Amino acid sequence: MGYMPCMESDLDILKPDRQCVENLTAVLQCHPILSALLVNRDIVDHRSAIDFLQPSLGNLRDPHNLCDIAAAVSRICQAIENNEKILVFGDYDVDGVTATCLLTEFLEEVGAMVSYYIPHRLQEGYSLNPGHVQNGTVASDTGLIITVDCGVSSRQAVAAAAEAGIDVIVTDHHAVTEPLPSAVAVVNPNRPDCPSGLGGLSGVGVVFYLIIALRKELRDRQHFASHPEPNLKKRCDLVALGTVADMVPLVGENRVLTSVGLEIINSGVRPGISRLIAVSHIQGGHIDSEDIAYRLAPRLNAAGRLNHASDAVELLRAGDNAAAARLAETLDRLNTRRREIEQDTCRSITDMLTRSPDLADRPAIVLADETWHPGIIGIAAARLARQYHRPVFLISLSGDIGKGSGRGIPGVDIIGCLNACAPVLERYGGHPMAAGITVTNRNIRKFRELFEAAVQKQTARGVPPERLRVDCELRLSQIQPGLMELLARLAPFGKGNPEPFFLARNVAVTHSKTVGRHHTRLTLSQPADTPHKTVNAIYFNTTQVPEKARLVVFALRWNHWRGKKVIQAVIQSMV
């Protein structure tokens, strides 16, 4: 591959308000670069800056702002006190797996009679359905089902449970696209009547808020006179995994929960996560949000994609290193197989688009095939959406039914688009940037037409071209350990809080070497910069670099290797 072209017109070089930067620098008594990075993130006052730089569980909003939280807590306390059997019903992605683990562990610790169940992705599909109640999956003597990261669209299943004398509490965070189920409680910050302001929470984040409220109620009922009171902070490792993996904005509550969770992960207290880190070939003690997103989450997700998500739950719940090691190795093998299937799927799609290039020129890409693995199409759709900068739906066909996975782009709400397609869909749900559908084979053509029209309507004024966001310009001589300390205060990075990118001009490549098959290690310098400094760099997925670059855009990270750490520029683009 060649290096990515990077004209200055392709860059969005941020220009923070100088007065705001000076004010923050004065009140925080910090470096102007830190103030500029904060202003670039719309953090312009002292209180907001302190909350951002010092994330604390004490800053979380009151969970009682969530609709139905009181009813949910009351019913769960009743089930605990009456020794009713409680079933935690989860989803098969990392958010659902961690939510299942979190609630199950909490209920076990407070003495509840609890078990969990996650459906098989291919054999049972998404969320609680009537068959689970009618075919014995849910034991007849179950008193209460609590859904996590699913359930808001399970009206028929909740009705079937009620007929069987089983109460249901729904906890979810997905968009509400139809009337709410008639459950004891529906705790979902994205229901239209919820005033909590917590709509950015992941599924596991909603569960964390539930157990905050539940622990308080149990404390008020003197429950902990006979049981040890759970420490919720130590379970934030699960919340961090699910929050980062579900790609919700890492701001506000999510920033707090992820920051605290990363501390717990790096303390190495949970054997399952420690063994997962080991098989992912990451140096423990330095895990960040990127490691979760690109190393840990894919392995946890591989269980639900290719086998059964219970493998991931049991890994996280493993109490000893031997059991954790076996399960981690299983997930690592599944992830290797997942990558192979993903590569085959992407080649198939590339061939399809090469044969019919007009498909890639439409407002949205909607493709269907009988050979695509339904557990992999979401990853492939995300890759295509980035590559072609338009919404993508890939549909895996099995007989007369297609299961589709879609990914959006900034500026297009694909749930809003799917609302316009509802008459031809059997089922749909998700988020503005990621969604799933069930559609009959005969309706795929009509779905494509309706979806394209809905996307076209949303983008009538055009979708802004993607531009590489640059926080500020740097001289290479400014890249020092002190700057890295400033950047660490802004972490964790992710959606809503992007990793800072910097721009250096007139850079010379004094050394380069291909590593692996597709990456290049470089040494950079600026001949005109004083004092003279060289910086180690890595350019992923590129084997050809210029000897001189007019513009280089890069992130800055520590590279940990054999007990040492050095600053490394991670190049995004150069020309």
PDB file of C-alpha atoms in Angstrom, residues 63-300:
ATOM      1  CA  PRO A  63     -30.207   6.450  39.174  1.00  0.00           C
ATOM      2  CA  HIS A  64     -33.700   7.315  40.400  1.00  0.00           C
ATOM      3  CA  ASN A  65     -33.965   9.714  37.456  1.00  0.00           C
ATOM      4  CA  LEU A  66     -34.496   6.608  35.295  1.00  0.00           C
ATOM      5  CA  CYS A  67     -38.119   5.747  34.554  1.00  0.00           C
ATOM      6  CA  ASP A  68     -39.379   2.610  36.334  1.00  0.00           C
ATOM      7  CA  ILE A  69     -36.213   2.208  38.408  1.00  0.00           C
ATOM      8  CA  ALA A  70     -38.180   2.231  41.672  1.00  0.00           C
ATOM      9  CA  ALA A  71     -40.568  -0.465  40.437  1.00  0.00           C
ATOM     10  CA  ALA A  72     -37.647  -2.576  39.226  1.00  0.00           C
ATOM     11  CA  VAL A  73     -35.783  -2.294  42.522  1.00  0.00           C
ATOM     12  CA  SER A  74     -38.883  -3.077  44.571  1.00  0.00           C
ATOM     13  CA  ARG A  75     -39.685  -6.212  42.556  1.00  0.00           C
ATOM     14  CA  ILE A  76     -36.101  -7.496  42.717  1.00  0.00           C
ATOM     15  CA  CYS A  77     -35.988  -6.959  46.494  1.00  0.00           C
ATOM     16  CA  GLN A  78     -39.244  -8.902  46.773  1.00  0.00           C
ATOM     17  CA  ALA A  79     -37.740 -11.763  44.773  1.00  0.00           C
ATOM     18  CA  ILE A  80     -34.631 -11.808  46.972  1.00  0.00           C
ATOM     19  CA  GLU A  81     -36.622 -11.768  50.214  1.00  0.00           C
ATOM     20  CA  ASN A  82     -39.010 -14.495  49.011  1.00  0.00           C
ATOM     21  CA  ASN A  83     -36.242 -16.718  47.575  1.00  0.00           C
ATOM     22  CA  GLU A  84     -37.805 -16.591  44.117  1.00  0.00           C
ATOM     23  CA  LYS A  85     -35.807 -17.919  41.201  1.00  0.00           C
ATOM     24  CA  ILE A  86     -34.452 -15.039  39.121  1.00  0.00           C
ATOM     25  CA  LEU A  87     -33.275 -15.479  35.529  1.00  0.00           C
ATOM     26  CA  VAL A  88     -30.942 -12.875  34.018  1.00  0.00           C
ATOM     27  CA  PHE A  89     -31.533 -12.947  30.250  1.00  0.00           C
ATOM     28  CA  GLY A  90     -28.745 -11.340  28.231  1.00  0.00           C
ATOM     29  CA  ASP A  91     -27.438 -10.613  24.756  1.00  0.00           C
ATOM     30  CA  TYR A  92     -24.536 -12.286  22.989  1.00  0.00           C
ATOM     31  CA  ASP A  93     -22.292  -9.273  22.335  1.00  0.00           C
ATOM     32  CA  VAL A  94     -19.725  -7.895  24.794  1.00  0.00           C
ATOM     33  CA  ASP A  95     -22.176  -5.355  26.197  1.00  0.00           C
ATOM     34  CA  GLY A  96     -24.739  -8.083  26.835  1.00  0.00           C
ATOM     35  CA  VAL A  97     -22.165 -10.539  28.183  1.00  0.00           C
ATOM     36  CA  THR A  98     -20.737  -8.039  30.669  1.00  0.00           C
ATOM     37  CA  ALA A  99     -24.226  -6.888  31.697  1.00  0.00           C
ATOM     38  CA  THR A 100     -25.207 -10.517  32.307  1.00  0.00           C
ATOM     39  CA  CYS A 101     -22.074 -11.148  34.346  1.00  0.00           C
ATOM     40  CA  LEU A 102     -22.434  -7.926  36.357  1.00  0.00           C
ATOM     41  CA  LEU A 103     -26.051  -8.464  37.398  1.00  0.00           C
ATOM     42  CA  THR A 104     -25.623 -12.191  38.044  1.00  0.00           C
ATOM     43  CA  GLU A 105     -22.575 -11.624  40.258  1.00  0.00           C
ATOM     44  CA  PHE A 106     -24.285  -8.839  42.199  1.00  0.00           C
ATOM     45  CA  LEU A 107     -27.419 -10.885  42.820  1.00  0.00           C
ATOM     46  CA  GLU A 108     -25.347 -13.893  43.890  1.00  0.00           C
ATOM     47  CA  GLU A 109     -23.434 -11.715  46.336  1.00  0.00           C
ATOM     48  CA  VAL A 110     -26.612 -10.435  47.992  1.00  0.00           C
ATOM     49  CA  GLY A 111     -27.966 -13.973  48.369  1.00  0.00           C
ATOM     50  CA  ALA A 112     -30.476 -14.189  45.515  1.00  0.00           C
ATOM     51  CA  MET A 113     -31.394 -17.439  43.770  1.00  0.00           C
ATOM     52  CA  VAL A 114     -30.161 -16.463  40.323  1.00  0.00           C
ATOM     53  CA  SER A 115     -29.080 -18.039  37.054  1.00  0.00           C
ATOM     54  CA  TYR A 116     -28.415 -16.562  33.630  1.00  0.00           C
ATOM     55  CA  TYR A 117     -29.247 -17.378  30.035  1.00  0.00           C
ATOM     56  CA  ILE A 118     -27.973 -15.995  26.728  1.00  0.00           C
ATOM     57  CA  PRO A 119     -29.567 -17.229  23.485  1.00  0.00           C
ATOM     58  CA  HIS A 120     -27.549 -18.796  20.688  1.00  0.00           C
ATOM     59  CA  ARG A 121     -27.117 -16.190  17.954  1.00  0.00           C
ATOM     60  CA  LEU A 122     -27.822 -18.535  15.026  1.00  0.00           C
ATOM     61  CA  GLN A 123     -30.294 -20.970  16.562  1.00  0.00           C
ATOM     62  CA  GLU A 124     -32.413 -18.611  18.686  1.00  0.00           C
ATOM     63  CA  GLY A 125     -31.710 -15.091  17.510  1.00  0.00           C
ATOM     64  CA  TYR A 126     -31.766 -11.853  19.441  1.00  0.00           C
ATOM     65  CA  SER A 127     -33.509 -11.181  22.759  1.00  0.00           C
ATOM     66  CA  LEU A 128     -36.235 -12.882  24.745  1.00  0.00           C
ATOM     67  CA  ASN A 129     -38.931 -14.427  22.561  1.00  0.00           C
ATOM     68  CA  PRO A 130     -42.138 -16.353  23.336  1.00  0.00           C
ATOM     69  CA  GLY A 131     -40.467 -19.671  22.566  1.00  0.00           C
ATOM     70  CA  HIS A 132     -38.106 -19.251  25.494  1.00  0.00           C
ATOM     71  CA  VAL A 133     -41.099 -19.209  27.833  1.00  0.00           C
ATOM     72  CA  GLN A 134     -43.131 -21.858  26.047  1.00  0.00           C
ATOM     73  CA  ASN A 135     -40.428 -24.459  25.327  1.00  0.00           C
ATOM     74  CA  GLY A 136     -38.971 -24.707  28.811  1.00  0.00           C
ATOM     75  CA  THR A 137     -35.848 -22.595  28.309  1.00  0.00           C
ATOM     76  CA  VAL A 138     -37.239 -20.459  31.121  1.00  0.00           C
ATOM     77  CA  ALA A 139     -38.001 -22.872  33.962  1.00  0.00           C
ATOM     78  CA  SER A 140     -41.654 -22.926  34.949  1.00  0.00           C
ATOM     79  CA  ASP A 141     -40.796 -22.165  38.581  1.00  0.00           C
ATOM     80  CA  THR A 142     -38.979 -18.950  37.639  1.00  0.00           C
ATOM     81  CA  GLY A 143     -40.473 -15.998  39.470  1.00  0.00           C
ATOM     82  CA  LEU A 144     -38.715 -13.139  37.714  1.00  0.00           C
ATOM     83  CA  ILE A 145     -36.875 -12.580  34.427  1.00  0.00           C
ATOM     84  CA  ILE A 146     -34.563  -9.573  34.140  1.00  0.00           C
ATOM     85  CA  THR A 147     -33.407  -8.781  30.606  1.00  0.00           C
ATOM     86  CA  VAL A 148     -30.102  -6.960  30.133  1.00  0.00           C
ATOM     87  CA  ASP A 149     -29.055  -5.163  26.935  1.00  0.00           C
ATOM     88  CA  CYS A 150     -32.227  -6.435  25.263  1.00  0.00           C
ATOM     89  CA  GLY A 151     -35.958  -6.769  25.764  1.00  0.00           C
ATOM     90  CA  VAL A 152     -37.390  -3.401  24.770  1.00  0.00           C
ATOM     91  CA  SER A 153     -38.840  -4.964  21.603  1.00  0.00           C
ATOM     92  CA  SER A 154     -39.926  -8.249  23.259  1.00  0.00           C
ATOM     93  CA  ARG A 155     -43.610  -7.427  23.740  1.00  0.00           C
ATOM     94  CA  GLN A 156     -44.881 -10.881  22.796  1.00  0.00           C
ATOM     95  CA  ALA A 157     -42.346 -12.630  25.002  1.00  0.00           C
ATOM     96  CA  VAL A 158     -43.236 -10.477  28.003  1.00  0.00           C
ATOM     97  CA  ALA A 159     -46.910 -11.254  27.398  1.00  0.00           C
ATOM     98  CA  ALA A 160     -46.133 -14.984  27.188  1.00  0.00           C
ATOM     99  CA  ALA A 161     -44.230 -14.784  30.472  1.00  0.00           C
ATOM    100  CA  ALA A 162     -47.159 -13.025  32.134  1.00  0.00           C
ATOM    101  CA  GLU A 163     -49.499 -15.801  30.982  1.00  0.00           C
ATOM    102  CA  ALA A 164     -47.112 -18.285  32.596  1.00  0.00           C
ATOM    103  CA  GLY A 165     -47.149 -16.322  35.855  1.00  0.00           C
ATOM    104  CA  ILE A 166     -43.614 -14.964  35.429  1.00  0.00           C
ATOM    105  CA  ASP A 167     -42.822 -11.290  35.946  1.00  0.00           C
ATOM    106  CA  VAL A 168     -40.366  -9.517  33.647  1.00  0.00           C
ATOM    107  CA  ILE A 169     -38.154  -6.489  34.209  1.00  0.00           C
ATOM    108  CA  VAL A 170     -36.607  -5.065  31.043  1.00  0.00           C
ATOM    109  CA  THR A 171     -33.277  -3.236  31.208  1.00  0.00           C
ATOM    110  CA  ASP A 172     -32.081  -2.032  27.836  1.00  0.00           C
ATOM    111  CA  HIS A 173     -30.573   0.956  26.067  1.00  0.00           C
ATOM    112  CA  HIS A 174     -31.577   0.362  22.449  1.00  0.00           C
ATOM    113  CA  ALA A 175     -33.792   2.727  20.498  1.00  0.00           C
ATOM    114  CA  VAL A 176     -37.507   2.311  21.164  1.00  0.00           C
ATOM    115  CA  THR A 177     -39.207   1.696  17.817  1.00  0.00           C
ATOM    116  CA  GLU A 178     -42.567   0.306  18.994  1.00  0.00           C
ATOM    117  CA  PRO A 179     -44.822   0.405  22.087  1.00  0.00           C
ATOM    118  CA  LEU A 180     -43.100  -0.699  25.288  1.00  0.00           C
ATOM    119  CA  PRO A 181     -43.709  -4.235  26.561  1.00  0.00           C
ATOM    120  CA  SER A 182     -46.135  -4.607  29.471  1.00  0.00           C
ATOM    121  CA  ALA A 183     -43.413  -5.513  31.942  1.00  0.00           C
ATOM    122  CA  VAL A 184     -43.202  -4.802  35.667  1.00  0.00           C
ATOM    123  CA  ALA A 185     -40.611  -2.193  34.731  1.00  0.00           C
ATOM    124  CA  VAL A 186     -38.869  -1.022  31.569  1.00  0.00           C
ATOM    125  CA  VAL A 187     -35.611   0.654  32.545  1.00  0.00           C
ATOM    126  CA  ASN A 188     -34.273   2.219  29.364  1.00  0.00           C
ATOM    127  CA  PRO A 189     -32.836   5.751  29.279  1.00  0.00           C
ATOM    128  CA  ASN A 190     -33.810   5.963  25.601  1.00  0.00           C
ATOM    129  CA  ARG A 191     -37.530   5.493  26.131  1.00  0.00           C
ATOM    130  CA  PRO A 192     -39.222   8.721  25.008  1.00  0.00           C
ATOM    131  CA  ASP A 193     -40.591   9.608  28.448  1.00  0.00           C
ATOM    132  CA  CYS A 194     -37.332   9.121  30.378  1.00  0.00           C
ATOM    133  CA  PRO A 195     -35.946  12.425  31.762  1.00  0.00           C
ATOM    134  CA  SER A 196     -32.669  10.998  33.070  1.00  0.00           C
ATOM    135  CA  GLY A 197     -30.356  12.383  30.404  1.00  0.00           C
ATOM    136  CA  LEU A 198     -28.539   9.040  30.467  1.00  0.00           C
ATOM    137  CA  GLY A 199     -29.296   8.008  26.888  1.00  0.00           C
ATOM    138  CA  GLY A 200     -25.621   7.454  26.128  1.00  0.00           C
ATOM    139  CA  LEU A 201     -25.288   4.556  28.566  1.00  0.00           C
ATOM    140  CA  SER A 202     -24.452   1.090  27.300  1.00  0.00           C
ATOM    141  CA  GLY A 203     -26.504  -1.915  28.358  1.00  0.00           C
ATOM    142  CA  VAL A 204     -24.026  -2.758  31.105  1.00  0.00           C
ATOM    143  CA  GLY A 205     -24.080   0.902  32.137  1.00  0.00           C
ATOM    144  CA  VAL A 206     -27.846   0.705  32.650  1.00  0.00           C
ATOM    145  CA  VAL A 207     -27.340  -2.413  34.790  1.00  0.00           C
ATOM    146  CA  PHE A 208     -24.706  -0.593  36.860  1.00  0.00           C
ATOM    147  CA  TYR A 209     -27.218   2.160  37.573  1.00  0.00           C
ATOM    148  CA  LEU A 210     -29.788  -0.479  38.502  1.00  0.00           C
ATOM    149  CA  ILE A 211     -27.490  -2.114  41.050  1.00  0.00           C
ATOM    150  CA  ILE A 212     -26.573   1.281  42.543  1.00  0.00           C
ATOM    151  CA  ALA A 213     -30.261   1.819  43.269  1.00  0.00           C
ATOM    152  CA  LEU A 214     -30.753  -1.806  44.312  1.00  0.00           C
ATOM    153  CA  ARG A 215     -27.853  -1.735  46.770  1.00  0.00           C
ATOM    154  CA  LYS A 216     -29.230   1.437  48.382  1.00  0.00           C
ATOM    155  CA  GLU A 217     -32.672  -0.112  48.789  1.00  0.00           C
ATOM    156  CA  LEU A 218     -31.218  -3.290  50.275  1.00  0.00           C
ATOM    157  CA  ARG A 219     -29.152  -1.157  52.656  1.00  0.00           C
ATOM    158  CA  ASP A 220     -32.281   0.734  53.710  1.00  0.00           C
ATOM    159  CA  ARG A 221     -34.012  -2.608  54.333  1.00  0.00           C
ATOM    160  CA  GLN A 222     -31.143  -3.703  56.627  1.00  0.00           C
ATOM    161  CA  HIS A 223     -30.335  -6.546  54.245  1.00  0.00           C
ATOM    162  CA  PHE A 224     -26.612  -6.137  54.836  1.00  0.00           C
ATOM    163  CA  ALA A 225     -26.959  -6.939  58.503  1.00  0.00           C
ATOM    164  CA  SER A 226     -26.810 -10.581  57.368  1.00  0.00           C
ATOM    165  CA  HIS A 227     -24.932 -10.269  54.053  1.00  0.00           C
ATOM    166  CA  PRO A 228     -21.712  -8.444  53.128  1.00  0.00           C
ATOM    167  CA  GLU A 229     -22.399  -5.244  51.187  1.00  0.00           C
ATOM    168  CA  PRO A 230     -21.103  -5.504  47.603  1.00  0.00           C
ATOM    169  CA  ASN A 231     -18.297  -3.222  46.464  1.00  0.00           C
ATOM    170  CA  LEU A 232     -19.546  -1.807  43.169  1.00  0.00           C
ATOM    171  CA  LYS A 233     -16.286  -0.114  42.223  1.00  0.00           C
ATOM    172  CA  LYS A 234     -14.494  -3.434  41.835  1.00  0.00           C
ATOM    173  CA  ARG A 235     -17.071  -4.486  39.221  1.00  0.00           C
ATOM    174  CA  CYS A 236     -16.401  -1.484  36.994  1.00  0.00           C
ATOM    175  CA  ASP A 237     -13.981  -3.656  35.005  1.00  0.00           C
ATOM    176  CA  LEU A 238     -17.037  -5.287  33.451  1.00  0.00           C
ATOM    177  CA  VAL A 239     -18.649  -1.904  32.800  1.00  0.00           C
ATOM    178  CA  ALA A 240     -15.529  -0.621  31.031  1.00  0.00           C
ATOM    179  CA  LEU A 241     -15.380  -3.675  28.760  1.00  0.00           C
ATOM    180  CA  GLY A 242     -19.020  -3.398  27.691  1.00  0.00           C
ATOM    181  CA  THR A 243     -19.030   0.388  27.398  1.00  0.00           C
ATOM    182  CA  VAL A 244     -15.979   0.581  25.137  1.00  0.00           C
ATOM    183  CA  ALA A 245     -17.000  -2.462  23.086  1.00  0.00           C
ATOM    184  CA  ASP A 246     -20.460  -1.010  22.380  1.00  0.00           C
ATOM    185  CA  MET A 247     -18.899   2.215  21.085  1.00  0.00           C
ATOM    186  CA  VAL A 248     -21.080   4.555  23.120  1.00  0.00           C
ATOM    187  CA  PRO A 249     -19.696   8.076  23.700  1.00  0.00           C
ATOM    188  CA  LEU A 250     -16.886   8.097  26.284  1.00  0.00           C
ATOM    189  CA  VAL A 251     -18.096  11.279  27.950  1.00  0.00           C
ATOM    190  CA  GLY A 252     -19.989  11.998  31.156  1.00  0.00           C
ATOM    191  CA  GLU A 253     -20.996   8.845  33.012  1.00  0.00           C
ATOM    192  CA  ASN A 254     -19.359   6.591  30.452  1.00  0.00           C
ATOM    193  CA  ARG A 255     -16.030   8.372  30.904  1.00  0.00           C
ATOM    194  CA  VAL A 256     -16.248   7.919  34.675  1.00  0.00           C
ATOM    195  CA  LEU A 257     -17.201   4.242  34.493  1.00  0.00           C
ATOM    196  CA  THR A 258     -14.556   3.452  31.878  1.00  0.00           C
ATOM    197  CA  SER A 259     -11.794   5.328  33.715  1.00  0.00           C
ATOM    198  CA  VAL A 260     -12.512   3.540  36.980  1.00  0.00           C
ATOM    199  CA  GLY A 261     -12.948   0.238  35.154  1.00  0.00           C
ATOM    200  CA  LEU A 262      -9.566   0.516  33.448  1.00  0.00           C
ATOM    201  CA  GLU A 263      -7.958   0.982  36.866  1.00  0.00           C
ATOM    202  CA  ILE A 264      -9.567  -2.270  38.023  1.00  0.00           C
ATOM    203  CA  ILE A 265      -8.555  -4.100  34.834  1.00  0.00           C
ATOM    204  CA  ASN A 266      -4.952  -2.965  35.225  1.00  0.00           C
ATOM    205  CA  SER A 267      -4.883  -4.140  38.837  1.00  0.00           C
ATOM    206  CA  GLY A 268      -5.287  -7.706  37.526  1.00  0.00           C
ATOM    207  CA  VAL A 269      -7.932  -8.808  40.039  1.00  0.00           C
ATOM    208  CA  ARG A 270     -10.181 -10.755  37.636  1.00  0.00           C
ATOM    209  CA  PRO A 271      -8.505 -13.961  36.364  1.00  0.00           C
ATOM    210  CA  GLY A 272     -10.600 -14.113  33.196  1.00  0.00           C
ATOM    211  CA  ILE A 273      -9.592 -10.650  32.026  1.00  0.00           C
ATOM    212  CA  SER A 274      -5.952 -11.258  32.958  1.00  0.00           C
ATOM    213  CA  ARG A 275      -5.828 -14.446  30.884  1.00  0.00           C
ATOM    214  CA  LEU A 276      -7.618 -12.716  28.013  1.00  0.00           C
ATOM    215  CA  ILE A 277      -4.966  -9.998  28.109  1.00  0.00           C
ATOM    216  CA  ALA A 278      -2.261 -12.672  28.008  1.00  0.00           C
ATOM    217  CA  VAL A 279      -3.617 -14.474  24.922  1.00  0.00           C
ATOM    218  CA  SER A 280      -4.089 -11.074  23.249  1.00  0.00           C
ATOM    219  CA  HIS A 281      -0.335 -10.449  23.608  1.00  0.00           C
ATOM    220  CA  ILE A 282      -0.779  -7.180  25.474  1.00  0.00           C
ATOM    221  CA  GLN A 283       1.472  -6.139  28.323  1.00  0.00           C
ATOM    222  CA  GLY A 284      -0.658  -6.154  31.469  1.00  0.00           C
ATOM    223  CA  GLY A 285      -0.855  -3.079  33.654  1.00  0.00           C
ATOM    224  CA  HIS A 286      -1.098  -0.676  30.719  1.00  0.00           C
ATOM    225  CA  ILE A 287      -4.478  -1.576  29.198  1.00  0.00           C
ATOM    226  CA  ASP A 288      -6.356   1.321  27.621  1.00  0.00           C
ATOM    227  CA  SER A 289      -9.610   1.784  25.736  1.00  0.00           C
ATOM    228  CA  GLU A 290      -7.944   0.963  22.416  1.00  0.00           C
ATOM    229  CA  ASP A 291      -6.777  -2.394  23.788  1.00  0.00           C
ATOM    230  CA  ILE A 292     -10.350  -3.169  24.806  1.00  0.00           C
ATOM    231  CA  ALA A 293     -11.778  -2.130  21.442  1.00  0.00           C
ATOM    232  CA  TYR A 294      -9.269  -3.912  19.200  1.00  0.00           C
ATOM    233  CA  ARG A 295      -7.847  -6.776  21.290  1.00  0.00           C
ATOM    234  CA  LEU A 296     -10.136  -7.860  24.120  1.00  0.00           C
ATOM    235  CA  ALA A 297     -13.609  -7.130  22.740  1.00  0.00           C
ATOM    236  CA  PRO A 298     -13.133  -9.033  19.446  1.00  0.00           C
ATOM    237  CA  ARG A 299     -12.148 -12.154  21.381  1.00  0.00           C
ATOM    238  CA  LEU A 300     -15.118 -11.863  23.737  1.00  0.00           C
TER     239      LEU A 300
END
